[in-house]
PDB file of C-alpha atoms and ligand atoms in Angstrom:
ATOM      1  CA  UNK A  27    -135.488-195.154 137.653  1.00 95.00           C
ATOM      2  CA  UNK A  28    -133.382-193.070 140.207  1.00 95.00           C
ATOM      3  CA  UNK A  29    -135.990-190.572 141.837  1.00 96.00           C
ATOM      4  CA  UNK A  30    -133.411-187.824 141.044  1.00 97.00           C
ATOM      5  CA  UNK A  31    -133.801-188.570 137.495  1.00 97.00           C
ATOM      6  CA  UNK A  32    -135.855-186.746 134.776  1.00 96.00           C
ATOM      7  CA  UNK A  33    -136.045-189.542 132.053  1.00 97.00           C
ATOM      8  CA  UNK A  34    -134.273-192.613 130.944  1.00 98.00           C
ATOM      9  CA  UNK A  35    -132.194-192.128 127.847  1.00 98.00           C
ATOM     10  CA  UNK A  36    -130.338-195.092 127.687  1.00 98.00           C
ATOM     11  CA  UNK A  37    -131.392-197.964 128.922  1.00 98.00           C
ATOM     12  CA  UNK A  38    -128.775-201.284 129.863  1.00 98.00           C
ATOM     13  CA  UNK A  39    -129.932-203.105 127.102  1.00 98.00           C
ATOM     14  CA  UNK A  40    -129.138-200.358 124.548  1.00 98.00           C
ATOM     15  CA  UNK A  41    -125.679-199.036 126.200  1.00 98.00           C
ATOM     16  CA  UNK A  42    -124.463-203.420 125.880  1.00 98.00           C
ATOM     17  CA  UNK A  43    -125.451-203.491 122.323  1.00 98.00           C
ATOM     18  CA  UNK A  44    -123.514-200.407 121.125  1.00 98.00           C
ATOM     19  CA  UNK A  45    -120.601-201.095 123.063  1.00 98.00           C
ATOM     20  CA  UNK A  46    -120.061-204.464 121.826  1.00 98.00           C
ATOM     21  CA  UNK A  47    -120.713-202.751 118.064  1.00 98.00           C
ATOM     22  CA  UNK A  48    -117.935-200.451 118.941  1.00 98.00           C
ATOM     23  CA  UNK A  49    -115.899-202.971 120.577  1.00 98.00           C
ATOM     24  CA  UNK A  50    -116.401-205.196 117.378  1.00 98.00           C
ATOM     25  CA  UNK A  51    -115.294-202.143 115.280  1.00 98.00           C
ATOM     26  CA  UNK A  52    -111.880-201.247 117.205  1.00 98.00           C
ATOM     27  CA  UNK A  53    -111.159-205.174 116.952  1.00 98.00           C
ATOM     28  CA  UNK A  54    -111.247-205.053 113.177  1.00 98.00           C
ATOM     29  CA  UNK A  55    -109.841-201.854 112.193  1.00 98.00           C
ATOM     30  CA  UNK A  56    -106.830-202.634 114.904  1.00 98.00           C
ATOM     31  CA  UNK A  57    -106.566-206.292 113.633  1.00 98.00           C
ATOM     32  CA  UNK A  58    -102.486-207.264 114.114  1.00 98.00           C
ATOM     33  CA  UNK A  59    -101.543-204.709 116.177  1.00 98.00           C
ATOM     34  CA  UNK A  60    -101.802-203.996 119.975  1.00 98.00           C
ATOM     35  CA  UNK A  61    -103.549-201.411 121.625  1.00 98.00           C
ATOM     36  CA  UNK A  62    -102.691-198.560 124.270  1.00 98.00           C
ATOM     37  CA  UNK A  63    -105.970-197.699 125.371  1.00 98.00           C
ATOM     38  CA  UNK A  64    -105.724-194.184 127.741  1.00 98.00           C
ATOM     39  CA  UNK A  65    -108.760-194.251 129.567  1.00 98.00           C
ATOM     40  CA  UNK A  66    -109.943-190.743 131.141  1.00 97.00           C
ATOM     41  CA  UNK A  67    -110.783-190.795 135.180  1.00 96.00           C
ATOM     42  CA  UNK A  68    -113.343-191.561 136.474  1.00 95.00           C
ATOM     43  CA  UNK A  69    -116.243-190.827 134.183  1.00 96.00           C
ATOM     44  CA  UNK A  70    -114.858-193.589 130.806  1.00 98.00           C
ATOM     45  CA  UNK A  71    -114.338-196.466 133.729  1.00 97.00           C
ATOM     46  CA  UNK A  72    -117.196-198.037 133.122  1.00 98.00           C
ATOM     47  CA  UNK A  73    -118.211-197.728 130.312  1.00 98.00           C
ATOM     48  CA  UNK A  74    -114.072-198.808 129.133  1.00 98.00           C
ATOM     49  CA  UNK A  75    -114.697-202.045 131.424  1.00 98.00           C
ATOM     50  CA  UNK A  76    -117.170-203.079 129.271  1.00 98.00           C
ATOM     51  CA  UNK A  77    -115.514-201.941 126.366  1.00 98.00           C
ATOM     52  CA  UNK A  78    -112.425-203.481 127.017  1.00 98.00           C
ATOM     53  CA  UNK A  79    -114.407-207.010 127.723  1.00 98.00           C
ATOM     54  CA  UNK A  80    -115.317-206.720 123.440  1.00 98.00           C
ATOM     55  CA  UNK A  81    -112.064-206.026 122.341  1.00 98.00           C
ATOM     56  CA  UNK A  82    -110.519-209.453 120.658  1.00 98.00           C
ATOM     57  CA  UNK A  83    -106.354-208.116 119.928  1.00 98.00           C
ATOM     58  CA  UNK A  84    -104.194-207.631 122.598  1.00 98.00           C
ATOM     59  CA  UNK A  85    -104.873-204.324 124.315  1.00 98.00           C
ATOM     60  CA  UNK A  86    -103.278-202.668 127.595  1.00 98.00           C
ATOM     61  CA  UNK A  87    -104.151-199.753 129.807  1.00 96.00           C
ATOM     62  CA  UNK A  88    -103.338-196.591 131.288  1.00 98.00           C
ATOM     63  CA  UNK A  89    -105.026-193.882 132.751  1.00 98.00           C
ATOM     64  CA  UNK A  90    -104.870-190.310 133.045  1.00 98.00           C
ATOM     65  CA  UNK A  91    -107.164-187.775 135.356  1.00 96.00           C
ATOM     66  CA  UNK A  92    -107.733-184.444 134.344  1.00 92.00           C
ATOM     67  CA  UNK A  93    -109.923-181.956 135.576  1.00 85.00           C
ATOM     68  CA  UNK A  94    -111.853-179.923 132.938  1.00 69.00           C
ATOM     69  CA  UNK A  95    -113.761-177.363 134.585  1.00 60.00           C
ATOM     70  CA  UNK A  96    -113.136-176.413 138.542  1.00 55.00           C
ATOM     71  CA  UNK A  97    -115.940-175.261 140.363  1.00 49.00           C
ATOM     72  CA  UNK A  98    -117.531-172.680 137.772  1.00 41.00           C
ATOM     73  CA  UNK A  99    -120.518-173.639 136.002  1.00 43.00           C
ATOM     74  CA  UNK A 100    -119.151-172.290 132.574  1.00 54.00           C
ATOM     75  CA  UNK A 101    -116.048-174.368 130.926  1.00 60.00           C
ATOM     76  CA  UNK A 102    -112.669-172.587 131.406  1.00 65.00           C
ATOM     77  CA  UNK A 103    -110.480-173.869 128.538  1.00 68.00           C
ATOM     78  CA  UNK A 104    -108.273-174.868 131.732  1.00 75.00           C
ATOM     79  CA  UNK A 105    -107.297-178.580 131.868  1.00 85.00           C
ATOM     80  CA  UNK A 106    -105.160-179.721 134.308  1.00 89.00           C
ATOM     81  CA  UNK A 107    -103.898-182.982 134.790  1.00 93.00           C
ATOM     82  CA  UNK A 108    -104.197-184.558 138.063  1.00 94.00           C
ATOM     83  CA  UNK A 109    -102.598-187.953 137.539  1.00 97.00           C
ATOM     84  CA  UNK A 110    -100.536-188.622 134.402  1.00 98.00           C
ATOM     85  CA  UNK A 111    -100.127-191.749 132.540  1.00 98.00           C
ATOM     86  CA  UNK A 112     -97.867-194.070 134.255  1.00 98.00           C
ATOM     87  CA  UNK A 113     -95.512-195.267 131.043  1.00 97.00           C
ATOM     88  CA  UNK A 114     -94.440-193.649 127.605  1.00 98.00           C
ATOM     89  CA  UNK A 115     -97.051-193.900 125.024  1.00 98.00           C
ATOM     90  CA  UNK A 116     -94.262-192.967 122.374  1.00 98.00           C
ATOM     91  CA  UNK A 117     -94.521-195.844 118.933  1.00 98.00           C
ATOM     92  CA  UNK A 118     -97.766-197.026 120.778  1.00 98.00           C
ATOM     93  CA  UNK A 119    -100.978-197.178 119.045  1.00 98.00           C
ATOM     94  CA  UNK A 120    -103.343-195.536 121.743  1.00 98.00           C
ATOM     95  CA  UNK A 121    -106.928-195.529 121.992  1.00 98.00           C
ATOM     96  CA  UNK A 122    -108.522-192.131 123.987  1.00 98.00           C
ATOM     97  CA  UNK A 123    -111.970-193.727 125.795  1.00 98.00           C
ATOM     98  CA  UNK A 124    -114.057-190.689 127.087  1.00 98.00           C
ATOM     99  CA  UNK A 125    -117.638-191.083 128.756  1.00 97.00           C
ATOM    100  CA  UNK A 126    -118.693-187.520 126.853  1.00 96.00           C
ATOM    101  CA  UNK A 127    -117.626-184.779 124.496  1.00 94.00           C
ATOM    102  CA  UNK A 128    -119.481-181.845 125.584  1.00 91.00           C
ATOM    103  CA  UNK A 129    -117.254-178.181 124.702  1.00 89.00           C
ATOM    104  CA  UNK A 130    -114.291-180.227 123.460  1.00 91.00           C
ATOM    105  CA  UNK A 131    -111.372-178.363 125.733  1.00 88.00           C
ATOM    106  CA  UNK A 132    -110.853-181.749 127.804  1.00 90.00           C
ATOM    107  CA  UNK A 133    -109.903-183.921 124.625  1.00 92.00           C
ATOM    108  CA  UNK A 134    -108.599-180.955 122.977  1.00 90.00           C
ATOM    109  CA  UNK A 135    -106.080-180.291 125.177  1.00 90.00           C
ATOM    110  CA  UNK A 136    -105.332-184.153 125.548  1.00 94.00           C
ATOM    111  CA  UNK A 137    -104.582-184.772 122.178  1.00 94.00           C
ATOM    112  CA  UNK A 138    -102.521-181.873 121.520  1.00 92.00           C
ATOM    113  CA  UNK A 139    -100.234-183.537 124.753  1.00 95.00           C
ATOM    114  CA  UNK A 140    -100.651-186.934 124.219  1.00 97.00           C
ATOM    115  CA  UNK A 141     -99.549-186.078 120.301  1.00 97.00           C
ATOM    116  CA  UNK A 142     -96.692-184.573 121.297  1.00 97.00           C
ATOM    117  CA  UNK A 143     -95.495-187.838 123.023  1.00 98.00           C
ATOM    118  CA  UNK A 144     -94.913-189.259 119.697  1.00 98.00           C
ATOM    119  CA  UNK A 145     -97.592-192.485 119.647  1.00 98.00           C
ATOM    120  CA  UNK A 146     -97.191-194.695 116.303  1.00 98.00           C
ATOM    121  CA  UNK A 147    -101.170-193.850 116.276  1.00 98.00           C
ATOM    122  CA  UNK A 148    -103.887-191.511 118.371  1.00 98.00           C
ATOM    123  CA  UNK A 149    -108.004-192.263 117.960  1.00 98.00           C
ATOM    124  CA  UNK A 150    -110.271-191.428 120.128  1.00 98.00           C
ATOM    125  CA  UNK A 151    -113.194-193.277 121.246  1.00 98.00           C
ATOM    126  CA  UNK A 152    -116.523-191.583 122.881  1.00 98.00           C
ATOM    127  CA  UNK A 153    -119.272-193.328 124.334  1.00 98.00           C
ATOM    128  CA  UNK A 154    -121.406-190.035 124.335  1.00 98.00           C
ATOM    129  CA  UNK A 155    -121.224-186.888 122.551  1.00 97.00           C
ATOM    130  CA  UNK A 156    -122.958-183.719 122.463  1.00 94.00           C
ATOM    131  CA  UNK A 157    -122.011-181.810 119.318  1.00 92.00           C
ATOM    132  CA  UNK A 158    -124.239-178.979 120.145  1.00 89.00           C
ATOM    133  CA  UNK A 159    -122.318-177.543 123.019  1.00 85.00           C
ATOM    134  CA  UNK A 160    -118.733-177.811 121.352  1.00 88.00           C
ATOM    135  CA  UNK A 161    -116.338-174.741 121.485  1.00 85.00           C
ATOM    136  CA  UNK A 162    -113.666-176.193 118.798  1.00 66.00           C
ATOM    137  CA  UNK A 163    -115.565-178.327 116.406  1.00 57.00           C
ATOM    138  CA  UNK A 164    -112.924-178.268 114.152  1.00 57.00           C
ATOM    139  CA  UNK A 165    -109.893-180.062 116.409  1.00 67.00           C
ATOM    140  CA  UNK A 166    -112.385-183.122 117.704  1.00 89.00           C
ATOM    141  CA  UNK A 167    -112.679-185.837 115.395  1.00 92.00           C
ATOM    142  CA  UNK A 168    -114.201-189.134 117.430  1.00 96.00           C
ATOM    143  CA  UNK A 169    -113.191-192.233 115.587  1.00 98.00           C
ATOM    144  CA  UNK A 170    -115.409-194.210 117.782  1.00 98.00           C
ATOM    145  CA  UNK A 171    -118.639-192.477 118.873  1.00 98.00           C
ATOM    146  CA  UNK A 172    -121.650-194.152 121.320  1.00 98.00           C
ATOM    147  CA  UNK A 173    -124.494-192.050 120.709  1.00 98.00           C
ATOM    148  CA  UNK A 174    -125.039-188.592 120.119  1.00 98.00           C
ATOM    149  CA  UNK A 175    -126.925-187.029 122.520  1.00 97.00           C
ATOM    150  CA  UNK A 176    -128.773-183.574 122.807  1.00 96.00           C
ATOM    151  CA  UNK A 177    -127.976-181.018 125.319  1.00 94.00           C
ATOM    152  CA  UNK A 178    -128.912-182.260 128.504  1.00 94.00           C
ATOM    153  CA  UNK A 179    -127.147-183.179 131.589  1.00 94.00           C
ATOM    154  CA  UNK A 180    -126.809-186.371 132.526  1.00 96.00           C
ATOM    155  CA  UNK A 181    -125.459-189.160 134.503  1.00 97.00           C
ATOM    156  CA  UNK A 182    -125.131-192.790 135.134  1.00 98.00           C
ATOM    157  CA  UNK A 183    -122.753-195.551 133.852  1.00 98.00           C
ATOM    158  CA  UNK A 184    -119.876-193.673 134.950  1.00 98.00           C
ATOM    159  CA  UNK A 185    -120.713-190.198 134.521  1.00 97.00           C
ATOM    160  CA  UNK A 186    -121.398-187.826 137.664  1.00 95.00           C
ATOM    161  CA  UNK A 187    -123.161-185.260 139.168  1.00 94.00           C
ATOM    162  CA  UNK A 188    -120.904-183.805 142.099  1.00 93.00           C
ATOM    163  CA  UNK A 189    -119.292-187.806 141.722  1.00 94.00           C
ATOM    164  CA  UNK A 190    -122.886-189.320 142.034  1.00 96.00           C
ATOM    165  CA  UNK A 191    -124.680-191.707 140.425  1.00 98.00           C
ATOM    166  CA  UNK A 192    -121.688-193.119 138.806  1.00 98.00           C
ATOM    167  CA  UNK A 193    -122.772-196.590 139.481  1.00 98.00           C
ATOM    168  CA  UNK A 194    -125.894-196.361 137.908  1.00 98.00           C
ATOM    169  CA  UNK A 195    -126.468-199.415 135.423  1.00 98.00           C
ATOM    170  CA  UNK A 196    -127.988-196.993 132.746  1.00 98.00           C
ATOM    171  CA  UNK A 197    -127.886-193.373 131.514  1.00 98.00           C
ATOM    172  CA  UNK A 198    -130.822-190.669 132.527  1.00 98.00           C
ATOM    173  CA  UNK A 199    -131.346-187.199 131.941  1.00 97.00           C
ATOM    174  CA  UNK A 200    -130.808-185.517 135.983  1.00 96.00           C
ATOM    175  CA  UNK A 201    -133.508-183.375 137.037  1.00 95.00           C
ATOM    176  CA  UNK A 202    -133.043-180.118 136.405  1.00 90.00           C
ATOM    177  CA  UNK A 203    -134.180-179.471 140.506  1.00 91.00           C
ATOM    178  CA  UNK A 204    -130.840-180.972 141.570  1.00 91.00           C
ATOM    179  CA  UNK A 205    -128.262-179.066 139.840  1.00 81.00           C
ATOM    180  CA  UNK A 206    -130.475-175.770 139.753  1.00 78.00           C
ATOM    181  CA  UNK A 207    -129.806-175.489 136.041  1.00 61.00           C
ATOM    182  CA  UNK A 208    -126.102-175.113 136.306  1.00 55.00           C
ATOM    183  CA  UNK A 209    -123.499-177.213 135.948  1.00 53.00           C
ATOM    184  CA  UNK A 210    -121.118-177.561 138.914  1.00 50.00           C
ATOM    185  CA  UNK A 211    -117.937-179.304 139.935  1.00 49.00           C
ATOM    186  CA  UNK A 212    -117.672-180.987 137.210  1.00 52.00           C
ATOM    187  CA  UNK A 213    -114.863-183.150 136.832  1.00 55.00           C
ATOM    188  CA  UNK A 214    -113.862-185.301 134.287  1.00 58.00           C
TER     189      UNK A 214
HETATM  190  P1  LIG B 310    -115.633-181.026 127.838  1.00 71.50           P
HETATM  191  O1  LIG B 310    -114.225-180.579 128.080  1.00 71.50           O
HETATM  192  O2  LIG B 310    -116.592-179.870 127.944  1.00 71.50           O
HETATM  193  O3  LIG B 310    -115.823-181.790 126.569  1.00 71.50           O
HETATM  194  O4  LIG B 310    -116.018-181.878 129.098  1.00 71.50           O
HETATM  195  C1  LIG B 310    -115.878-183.213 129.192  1.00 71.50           C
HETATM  196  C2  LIG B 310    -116.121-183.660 130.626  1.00 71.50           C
HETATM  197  O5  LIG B 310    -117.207-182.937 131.236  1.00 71.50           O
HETATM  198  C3  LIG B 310    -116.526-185.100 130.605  1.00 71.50           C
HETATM  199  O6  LIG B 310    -115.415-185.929 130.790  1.00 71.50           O
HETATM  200  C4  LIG B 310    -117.508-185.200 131.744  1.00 71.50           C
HETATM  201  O7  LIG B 310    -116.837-185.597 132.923  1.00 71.50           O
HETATM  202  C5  LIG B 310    -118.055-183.809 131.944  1.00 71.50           C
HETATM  203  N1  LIG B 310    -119.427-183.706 131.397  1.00 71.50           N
HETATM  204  C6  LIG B 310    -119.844-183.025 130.316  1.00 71.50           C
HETATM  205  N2  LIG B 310    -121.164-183.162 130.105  1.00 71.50           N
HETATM  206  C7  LIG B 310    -121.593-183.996 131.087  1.00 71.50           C
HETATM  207  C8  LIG B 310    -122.902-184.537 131.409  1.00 71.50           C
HETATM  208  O8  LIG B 310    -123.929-184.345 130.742  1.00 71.50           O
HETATM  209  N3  LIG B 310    -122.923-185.345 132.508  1.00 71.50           N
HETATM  210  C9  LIG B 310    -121.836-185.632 133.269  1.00 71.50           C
HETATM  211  N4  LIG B 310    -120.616-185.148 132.997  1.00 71.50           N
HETATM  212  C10 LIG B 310    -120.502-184.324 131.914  1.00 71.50           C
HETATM  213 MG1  LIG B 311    -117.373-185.838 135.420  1.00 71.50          MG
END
């Protein structure tokens, strides 16, 4: 494991296993139609590579970048996005892929926009989530969920600490000595 990491808490094996599960999944319950799938920068590209790879009908992508939380190591509510989607989304049937649900304000805010574009359908599909830390329980509702997790930073397969250890093969809890117990720069 990465010295700057606490514990391993998923390993390769079990992060290619669900994926495929969830990749299987989307294929059947989107069986004749085509897919928009939205992925979120940078944190879902990796883990939406590998997703993608499992996904038997026809399926397309855009991106959007947002940036959930600015420098302060509590969660604004303030989303801004960075890069938009590059086409209309409106009669598509788009898939959301996130790395991790933590408070809730990143997807909440995306769904309320990306609803208001007028897709034929809107799911959203998680790899990690972390229902203990959410602000509006009531407005997330992941079609498509990884694992649930418990509240602990962490990083790897796409997710980032200050934008490292991204390329990690696996997911591990990050020692608490390297982020000082607060959470900062976090961007989605
Ligand atoms: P939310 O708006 O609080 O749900 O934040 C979602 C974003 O925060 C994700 O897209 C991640 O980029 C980031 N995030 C939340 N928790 C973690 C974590 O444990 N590790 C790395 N990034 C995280
Ligand atoms: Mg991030």
């Amino acid at each position: 494991m990465h010295p700057d990491g606490e514990k391993i808490l998923l390993t390769e094996e079990q992060l290619e296993l669900q994926v495929a599960e969830l990749g299987r999944r989307i294929s059947q319950d989107y069986a004749g139609k085509e897919i928009l799938v939205v992925g979120i920068l940078k944190g879902a590209m990796v883990f939406l590579a590998d997703l993608v790879r499992k996904i038997t009908v026809p399926t397309y992508f855009d991106f959007i970048s947002v940036s959930s939380y600015g420098s302060s190591t509590k969660s604004s509510g303030v989303v801004r996005i960075l890069k938009d989607l590059d086409r209309s989304i409106t009669g598509r049937h788009v898939l959301i892929v996130e790395d991790i649900i933590d408070t809730g304000l990143t997807l909440n805010y995306l769904l309320e926009n990306l609803s208001s574009r007028h897709p034929a359908s809107i799911k959203l599909c998680a790899l990690l989530d972390k229902p203990s830390r959410r602000l509006k329980p009531a407005n997330i509702n992941i079609d498509y969920c990884g694992f649930t997790i418990p509240d602990e930073f962490v990083v790897g397969y796409g997710l980032d600490y200050n934008e490292r250890y991204r390329n990690l093969p696996y997911i591990m809890i990050l020692s608490p000595k390297i982020y000082g117990g607060g959470k900062q720069n976090v961007t989605a």
